[in-house]
Tab-separated table of C-alpha atoms in Angstrom:
chain	number	residue	atom	x	y	z
A	1	MET	CA	54.106	162.551	1.770
A	2	ASN	CA	56.124	165.475	0.608
A	3	LYS	CA	54.371	168.530	1.846
A	4	LYS	CA	55.912	170.890	-0.859
A	5	LEU	CA	54.853	168.339	-3.527
A	6	PHE	CA	51.226	168.257	-2.120
A	7	ILE	CA	51.034	172.155	-2.144
A	8	ALA	CA	52.473	172.164	-5.683
A	9	PHE	CA	49.682	169.758	-6.806
A	10	PHE	CA	46.931	171.873	-5.463
A	11	LYS	CA	48.479	175.090	-6.742
A	12	GLU	CA	48.469	173.703	-10.298
A	13	ARG	CA	44.676	172.817	-9.887
A	14	LEU	CA	43.626	175.800	-7.857
A	15	ALA	CA	41.667	177.394	-10.815
A	16	ALA	CA	39.807	174.111	-11.502
A	17	LEU	CA	38.932	173.739	-7.764
A	18	LEU	CA	37.630	177.329	-7.519
A	19	LEU	CA	35.545	176.774	-10.595
A	20	PHE	CA	34.142	173.493	-9.092
A	21	LEU	CA	33.266	175.350	-5.919
A	22	LEU	CA	31.528	178.147	-7.920
A	23	PHE	CA	29.396	175.477	-9.586
A	24	CYS	CA	28.494	173.895	-6.289
A	25	PHE	CA	27.513	177.373	-5.043
A	26	ILE	CA	25.310	177.853	-8.177
A	27	PHE	CA	23.575	174.499	-7.759
A	28	ALA	CA	22.962	175.171	-4.092
A	29	LEU	CA	21.523	178.408	-4.782
A	30	VAL	CA	19.185	177.017	-7.483
A	31	PHE	CA	18.035	174.210	-5.147
A	32	VAL	CA	17.232	176.835	-2.451
A	33	LEU	CA	15.218	179.003	-4.904
A	34	PHE	CA	13.300	176.080	-5.931
A	35	GLN	CA	12.719	174.992	-2.469
A	36	ILE	CA	14.245	171.494	-2.895
A	37	GLU	CA	14.654	169.593	0.269
A	38	ALA	CA	18.001	169.998	2.058
A	39	ALA	CA	18.560	166.141	2.395
A	40	ALA	CA	18.434	165.851	-1.325
A	41	VAL	CA	20.980	168.634	-1.778
A	42	LEU	CA	23.190	167.137	0.922
A	43	TYR	CA	23.036	163.780	-0.593
A	44	ALA	CA	23.967	165.110	-4.112
A	45	GLY	CA	26.761	167.171	-2.585
A	46	ALA	CA	28.217	164.108	-0.614
A	47	ILE	CA	28.259	162.098	-3.735
A	48	CYS	CA	29.934	164.820	-5.729
A	49	ALA	CA	32.519	165.363	-2.952
A	50	PHE	CA	33.208	161.626	-2.824
A	51	ILE	CA	33.875	161.326	-6.587
A	52	GLY	CA	35.885	164.546	-6.596
A	53	ALA	CA	38.057	163.292	-3.589
A	54	VAL	CA	38.695	159.917	-5.338
A	55	TYR	CA	39.632	161.742	-8.571
A	56	LEU	CA	41.956	164.101	-6.752
A	57	ILE	CA	43.730	161.262	-4.962
A	58	LEU	CA	44.131	159.420	-8.163
A	59	GLN	CA	45.542	162.424	-9.871
A	60	PHE	CA	47.867	163.169	-6.962
A	61	ILE	CA	49.253	159.606	-7.179
A	62	ARG	CA	49.869	160.041	-10.947
A	63	PHE	CA	51.346	163.461	-10.392
A	64	CYS	CA	53.884	161.959	-7.857
A	65	LYS	CA	54.837	159.263	-10.115
A	66	LYS	CA	55.335	161.592	-12.951
A	67	HIS	CA	57.477	163.892	-10.791
A	68	ARG	CA	59.699	161.011	-9.691
A	69	ARG	CA	60.204	159.874	-13.153
A	70	LEU	CA	61.282	163.447	-14.264
A	71	GLN	CA	63.572	163.549	-11.382
A	72	THR	CA	65.185	160.270	-12.521
A	73	LEU	CA	65.310	161.701	-16.115
A	74	LEU	CA	67.111	164.755	-14.773
A	75	ALA	CA	69.798	162.619	-13.189
A	76	GLU	CA	70.403	160.677	-16.545
A	77	ILE	CA	69.851	163.416	-19.088
A	78	THR	CA	73.389	163.485	-20.071
A	79	VAL	CA	73.001	159.864	-21.309
A	80	THR	CA	69.524	159.793	-22.755
A	81	ALA	CA	66.303	161.910	-23.020
A	82	ASP	CA	64.167	158.951	-24.187
A	83	ASN	CA	62.415	158.124	-20.818
A	84	MET	CA	60.169	161.043	-20.459
A	85	PRO	CA	56.594	160.295	-19.149
A	86	ALA	CA	53.782	160.306	-21.557
A	87	ALA	CA	52.585	163.938	-22.332
A	88	ASP	CA	49.149	164.860	-20.950
A	89	SER	CA	48.521	167.785	-23.317
A	90	VAL	CA	49.649	169.404	-26.515
A	91	TRP	CA	51.908	171.963	-24.749
A	92	GLU	CA	53.548	169.125	-22.820
A	93	ARG	CA	54.389	167.364	-26.046
A	94	ASP	CA	55.824	170.668	-27.455
A	95	TYR	CA	58.090	171.096	-24.378
A	96	GLN	CA	59.210	167.527	-24.680
A	97	ALA	CA	60.084	168.097	-28.393
A	98	ILE	CA	62.064	171.160	-27.454
A	99	VAL	CA	63.976	169.249	-24.752
A	100	HIS	CA	64.734	166.424	-27.282
A	101	TYR	CA	66.071	168.969	-29.767
A	102	LEU	CA	68.175	170.826	-27.189
A	103	TRP	CA	69.599	167.392	-25.878
A	104	GLU	CA	70.525	166.324	-29.442
A	105	GLU	CA	72.006	169.708	-30.203
A	106	LEU	CA	74.007	169.596	-26.937
A	107	HIS	CA	75.435	166.161	-27.723
A	108	ARG	CA	76.261	167.126	-31.246
A	109	GLN	CA	78.304	170.176	-30.172
A	110	ALA	CA	80.013	168.063	-27.474
A	111	ASP	CA	81.101	165.585	-30.047
A	112	GLU	CA	82.425	168.248	-32.328
A	113	GLU	CA	84.275	169.875	-29.429
A	114	ASN	CA	85.767	166.454	-28.355
A	115	LYS	CA	86.889	165.934	-31.941
A	116	ARG	CA	88.501	169.318	-32.002
A	117	PHE	CA	90.131	168.728	-28.638
A	118	ASP	CA	91.523	165.255	-29.636
A	119	ALA	CA	92.836	166.836	-32.917
A	120	MET	CA	94.645	169.520	-30.944
A	121	ILE	CA	96.056	166.998	-28.267
A	122	GLN	CA	97.306	164.875	-31.204
A	123	TYR	CA	98.871	167.902	-32.926
A	124	TYR	CA	100.670	169.150	-29.851
A	125	THR	CA	101.703	165.744	-28.832
A	126	THR	CA	103.348	165.113	-32.222
A	127	TRP	CA	104.945	168.533	-32.185
A	128	VAL	CA	106.509	168.001	-28.699
A	129	HIS	CA	107.941	164.491	-29.906
A	130	GLN	CA	109.156	166.203	-33.172
A	131	ILE	CA	110.869	169.198	-31.176
A	132	LYS	CA	112.765	166.802	-28.910
A	133	THR	CA	114.766	165.639	-31.945
A	134	PRO	CA	116.530	168.951	-32.766
A	135	ILE	CA	116.950	169.567	-28.907
A	136	ALA	CA	118.800	166.324	-28.733
A	137	ALA	CA	121.035	167.221	-31.721
A	138	LEU	CA	121.776	170.627	-30.232
A	139	ARG	CA	122.863	168.966	-26.911
A	140	MET	CA	125.369	166.685	-28.790
A	141	LEU	CA	126.608	169.719	-30.899
A	142	LEU	CA	126.911	171.880	-27.877
A	143	PRO	CA	128.699	170.344	-24.962
A	144	SER	CA	128.043	171.927	-21.580
A	145	SER	CA	131.700	172.077	-20.720
A	146	GLU	CA	132.398	174.420	-23.774
A	147	ALA	CA	129.325	176.683	-23.364
A	148	PRO	CA	127.660	176.095	-20.007
A	149	ALA	CA	125.256	179.137	-20.281
A	150	ALA	CA	123.981	177.928	-23.687
A	151	ALA	CA	123.688	174.327	-22.284
A	152	GLY	CA	121.735	175.738	-19.409
A	153	GLU	CA	119.227	177.480	-21.614
A	154	LEU	CA	118.917	174.362	-23.705
A	155	GLN	CA	118.064	172.444	-20.620
A	156	LYS	CA	115.360	174.928	-19.749
A	157	ILE	CA	113.835	174.355	-23.234
A	158	GLU	CA	113.872	170.696	-22.554
A	159	GLN	CA	112.111	171.214	-19.379
A	160	TYR	CA	109.478	173.417	-20.801
A	161	VAL	CA	108.841	170.922	-23.640
A	162	GLU	CA	108.561	168.084	-21.018
A	163	MET	CA	105.970	170.249	-19.152
A	164	VAL	CA	103.897	170.633	-22.218
A	165	LEU	CA	103.926	166.802	-22.783
A	166	CYS	CA	103.063	166.296	-19.107
A	167	TYR	CA	100.025	168.611	-19.436
A	168	LEU	CA	98.801	166.978	-22.455
A	169	ARG	CA	99.192	163.428	-20.922
A	170	LEU	CA	97.237	164.524	-17.794
A	171	ASP	CA	94.104	165.395	-19.845
A	172	SER	CA	94.389	161.994	-21.815
A	173	ASP	CA	91.965	159.273	-21.361
A	174	VAL	CA	94.903	156.834	-21.251
A	175	THR	CA	97.476	157.057	-18.431
A	176	ASP	CA	100.810	155.401	-18.092
A	177	TYR	CA	101.042	155.283	-14.271
A	178	VAL	CA	103.096	152.365	-12.975
A	179	ILE	CA	102.372	152.347	-9.308
A	180	LYS	CA	104.823	150.333	-7.146
A	181	GLU	CA	107.273	150.861	-4.381
A	182	TYR	CA	110.326	152.895	-5.397
A	183	ASP	CA	113.456	154.058	-3.606
A	184	LEU	CA	112.928	157.688	-2.922
A	185	ASP	CA	116.627	158.418	-2.965
A	186	GLU	CA	116.950	157.215	-6.526
A	187	ILE	CA	114.036	159.477	-7.660
A	188	VAL	CA	115.506	162.521	-5.795
A	189	LYS	CA	119.054	161.931	-7.202
A	190	GLN	CA	117.668	161.826	-10.657
A	191	ALA	CA	116.028	165.139	-10.107
A	192	VAL	CA	119.264	166.748	-8.605
A	193	ARG	CA	121.364	165.432	-11.431
A	194	LYS	CA	119.155	167.004	-14.033
A	195	GLN	CA	119.501	170.354	-12.138
A	196	ALA	CA	123.187	170.035	-11.376
A	197	SER	CA	124.170	172.628	-13.847
A	198	PHE	CA	122.037	175.210	-12.346
A	199	PHE	CA	123.244	174.442	-8.955
A	200	ILE	CA	126.920	174.941	-10.225
A	201	GLY	CA	126.126	177.947	-12.330
A	202	LYS	CA	124.336	179.861	-9.606
A	203	LYS	CA	126.672	178.488	-6.963
A	204	ILE	CA	123.802	177.230	-4.806
A	205	ALA	CA	124.700	174.635	-2.181
A	206	LEU	CA	122.768	171.500	-1.734
A	207	SER	CA	122.025	169.969	1.694
A	208	TYR	CA	120.921	166.381	1.077
A	209	GLU	CA	121.345	163.277	3.237
A	210	PRO	CA	120.075	159.781	2.093
A	211	LEU	CA	116.633	159.412	2.928
A	212	HIS	CA	116.579	155.516	3.124
A	213	THR	CA	112.883	155.051	2.478
A	214	LYS	CA	110.605	153.497	-0.098
A	215	VAL	CA	107.454	155.168	-1.304
A	216	LEU	CA	104.334	153.922	-3.214
A	217	THR	CA	104.191	156.019	-6.347
A	218	ASP	CA	104.966	156.366	-10.002
A	219	GLU	CA	108.572	157.108	-10.549
A	220	LYS	CA	108.276	159.179	-13.771
A	221	TRP	CA	105.433	161.458	-12.531
A	222	LEU	CA	106.966	161.908	-9.037
A	223	LEU	CA	110.379	162.755	-10.621
A	224	PHE	CA	108.566	165.479	-12.738
A	225	VAL	CA	107.064	166.926	-9.577
A	226	ILE	CA	110.466	167.014	-7.655
A	227	GLU	CA	112.028	168.532	-10.791
A	228	GLN	CA	109.473	171.396	-10.896
A	229	ILE	CA	109.941	172.221	-7.404
A	230	LEU	CA	113.698	172.097	-7.538
A	231	SER	CA	113.597	174.287	-10.595
A	232	ASN	CA	111.386	176.947	-8.929
A	233	ALA	CA	113.651	176.940	-5.814
A	234	LEU	CA	116.723	177.540	-8.010
A	235	LYS	CA	115.016	180.183	-9.999
A	236	TYR	CA	114.065	182.281	-7.073
A	237	THR	CA	117.185	181.639	-4.960
A	238	LYS	CA	120.031	183.885	-5.613
A	239	ALA	CA	122.329	182.735	-2.823
A	240	GLY	CA	122.335	180.181	-0.111
A	241	GLN	CA	121.339	176.603	-0.202
A	242	ILE	CA	118.544	174.177	-1.023
A	243	THR	CA	117.752	171.488	1.590
A	244	ILE	CA	116.137	168.067	0.951
A	245	THR	CA	114.917	166.216	4.045
A	246	LEU	CA	112.312	163.784	4.984
A	247	LYS	CA	109.964	164.322	7.891
A	248	PRO	CA	108.076	161.385	9.382
A	249	PRO	CA	106.222	159.369	8.187
A	250	LYS	CA	107.005	160.128	4.682
A	251	VAL	CA	106.796	163.799	4.031
A	252	LEU	CA	109.505	165.084	1.553
A	253	CYS	CA	110.612	168.705	2.251
A	254	ILE	CA	112.454	170.850	-0.338
A	255	GLU	CA	113.441	174.118	1.335
A	256	ASP	CA	115.224	177.026	-0.160
A	257	THR	CA	116.764	180.285	1.071
A	258	GLY	CA	115.262	182.352	-1.759
A	259	ILE	CA	113.103	185.477	-1.943
A	260	GLY	CA	109.960	183.692	-0.506
A	261	ILE	CA	106.452	184.064	-1.418
A	262	ALA	CA	104.041	186.945	-0.453
A	263	PRO	CA	101.489	185.891	2.191
A	264	GLU	CA	98.574	186.928	-0.093
A	265	ASP	CA	99.962	184.798	-2.905
A	266	LEU	CA	100.792	181.688	-0.928
A	267	PRO	CA	97.086	180.255	-0.946
A	268	ARG	CA	96.916	180.558	-4.631
A	269	ILE	CA	100.332	179.259	-5.762
A	270	PHE	CA	98.885	175.988	-6.939
A	271	GLU	CA	96.233	177.532	-9.062
A	272	SER	CA	96.510	177.075	-12.829
A	273	GLY	CA	97.902	180.271	-14.479
A	274	PHE	CA	98.584	182.077	-11.076
A	275	THR	CA	102.051	183.706	-10.987
A	276	GLY	CA	101.720	186.110	-8.139
A	277	TYR	CA	104.075	188.887	-7.266
A	278	ASN	CA	107.215	186.937	-8.027
A	279	GLY	CA	105.896	185.754	-11.330
A	280	ARG	CA	105.135	189.290	-12.361
A	281	ILE	CA	108.693	190.299	-11.802
A	282	ASP	CA	109.854	187.300	-13.662
A	283	GLN	CA	108.040	187.693	-17.024
A	284	ARG	CA	108.943	184.025	-17.963
A	285	ALA	CA	106.664	182.486	-15.322
A	286	SER	CA	103.763	180.704	-16.657
A	287	GLY	CA	101.964	179.758	-13.483
A	288	LEU	CA	101.557	176.086	-14.918
A	289	GLY	CA	104.370	174.114	-13.078
A	290	LEU	CA	102.949	174.101	-9.530
A	291	SER	CA	99.440	173.629	-10.848
A	292	LEU	CA	100.587	170.469	-12.745
A	293	CYS	CA	102.463	169.269	-9.543
A	294	ARG	CA	99.271	169.485	-7.461
A	295	ARG	CA	97.276	167.629	-10.104
A	296	ILE	CA	99.874	164.850	-10.472
A	297	CYS	CA	100.150	164.408	-6.754
A	298	LYS	CA	96.312	164.214	-6.516
A	299	ASN	CA	96.284	161.422	-9.213
A	300	LEU	CA	99.051	159.564	-7.175
A	301	GLY	CA	97.279	159.868	-3.936
A	302	HIS	CA	99.871	162.367	-2.498
A	303	THR	CA	99.278	165.902	-1.175
A	304	ILE	CA	101.465	168.948	-1.769
A	305	SER	CA	101.695	172.117	0.264
A	306	ALA	CA	103.968	175.014	0.840
A	307	SER	CA	104.994	177.478	3.482
A	308	SER	CA	106.994	180.602	3.028
A	309	GLU	CA	108.397	183.800	4.615
A	310	PRO	CA	109.342	186.537	2.277
A	311	GLY	CA	112.959	187.245	2.206
A	312	LYS	CA	113.795	184.039	4.039
A	313	GLY	CA	112.765	181.278	1.748
A	314	THR	CA	110.204	178.568	0.831
A	315	CYS	CA	109.403	175.081	1.881
A	316	VAL	CA	107.411	172.763	-0.238
A	317	GLN	CA	106.233	169.429	1.279
A	318	ILE	CA	104.877	166.362	-0.484
A	319	ASP	CA	103.161	163.997	1.799
A	320	LEU	CA	103.941	160.606	0.038
A	321	ASP	CA	102.108	158.686	2.824
A	322	SER	CA	98.610	160.295	2.304
A	323	ALA	CA	96.819	157.595	0.643
A	324	PRO	CA	97.184	153.870	0.037
A	325	LEU	CA	97.575	152.867	-3.605
A	326	LYS	CA	97.393	149.588	-5.236
A	327	VAL	CA	100.757	148.009	-6.159
A	328	GLU	CA	101.093	146.623	-9.800
């Protein structure tokens, strides 16, 4: 028996018990004044005590059942508010009416919020797909060989648009994950090719040897993660090189010789919207890229972490062997 529940039961009925004891005292006093035999008083008291004890036991059992039912209702209140126990009084019926009203109002507001959110997602998704058309047209009209700086800026626009689309898809009820074994080198090479113009433009060397390994993942989403990490490495590296290696068993390491990350910022770099000291210097930083990377890695069963030393560089590690996934 739950001791706290037992105490709560008697606290609720303390006033009635005190009133009952007061009545018993009054009857006992009257019996004494009228010189009624003690045996008769004790007999009547024993009968009353027995009936009172039975009544309290039955009430306590009912109290426990009602408590358990309310606890069950508390767990399922987000689904339904129809399983409330029968009300014992007018004020209990009033409270239940208030609960029903609040429950219905909550779900009405949640439905409206979901409709607004779905409409917003649909609008931005349509916008992203529409903006891709003029971007593609500009890329055809502006060859990178003729205007490398402009082509580089256009590529940044493509990357930011892809980031928005990725953000919208992550919050969608429908995912397009295709989980199977992929050649990690093919994914890394795609990411490097997309960032090639920035490597050339900033004269940053790339140290990369074939990794010769297969990973269980989704190619498109892992490619997005690697692109984001390479993009950050290029953004904050003014000279030197970026190194891509594989540590056993399957930890992909992308290391740069950039400005590094302040120690106080390092634990928060994967938080949404956090830009840190470097981000405040670079006003274009959104604090969204690494947050998306962490969410994607979590969905894929991978883990992502970073180590850094200010002035010497940063190393981002993606553990691609952190969790088994089902092959499609």
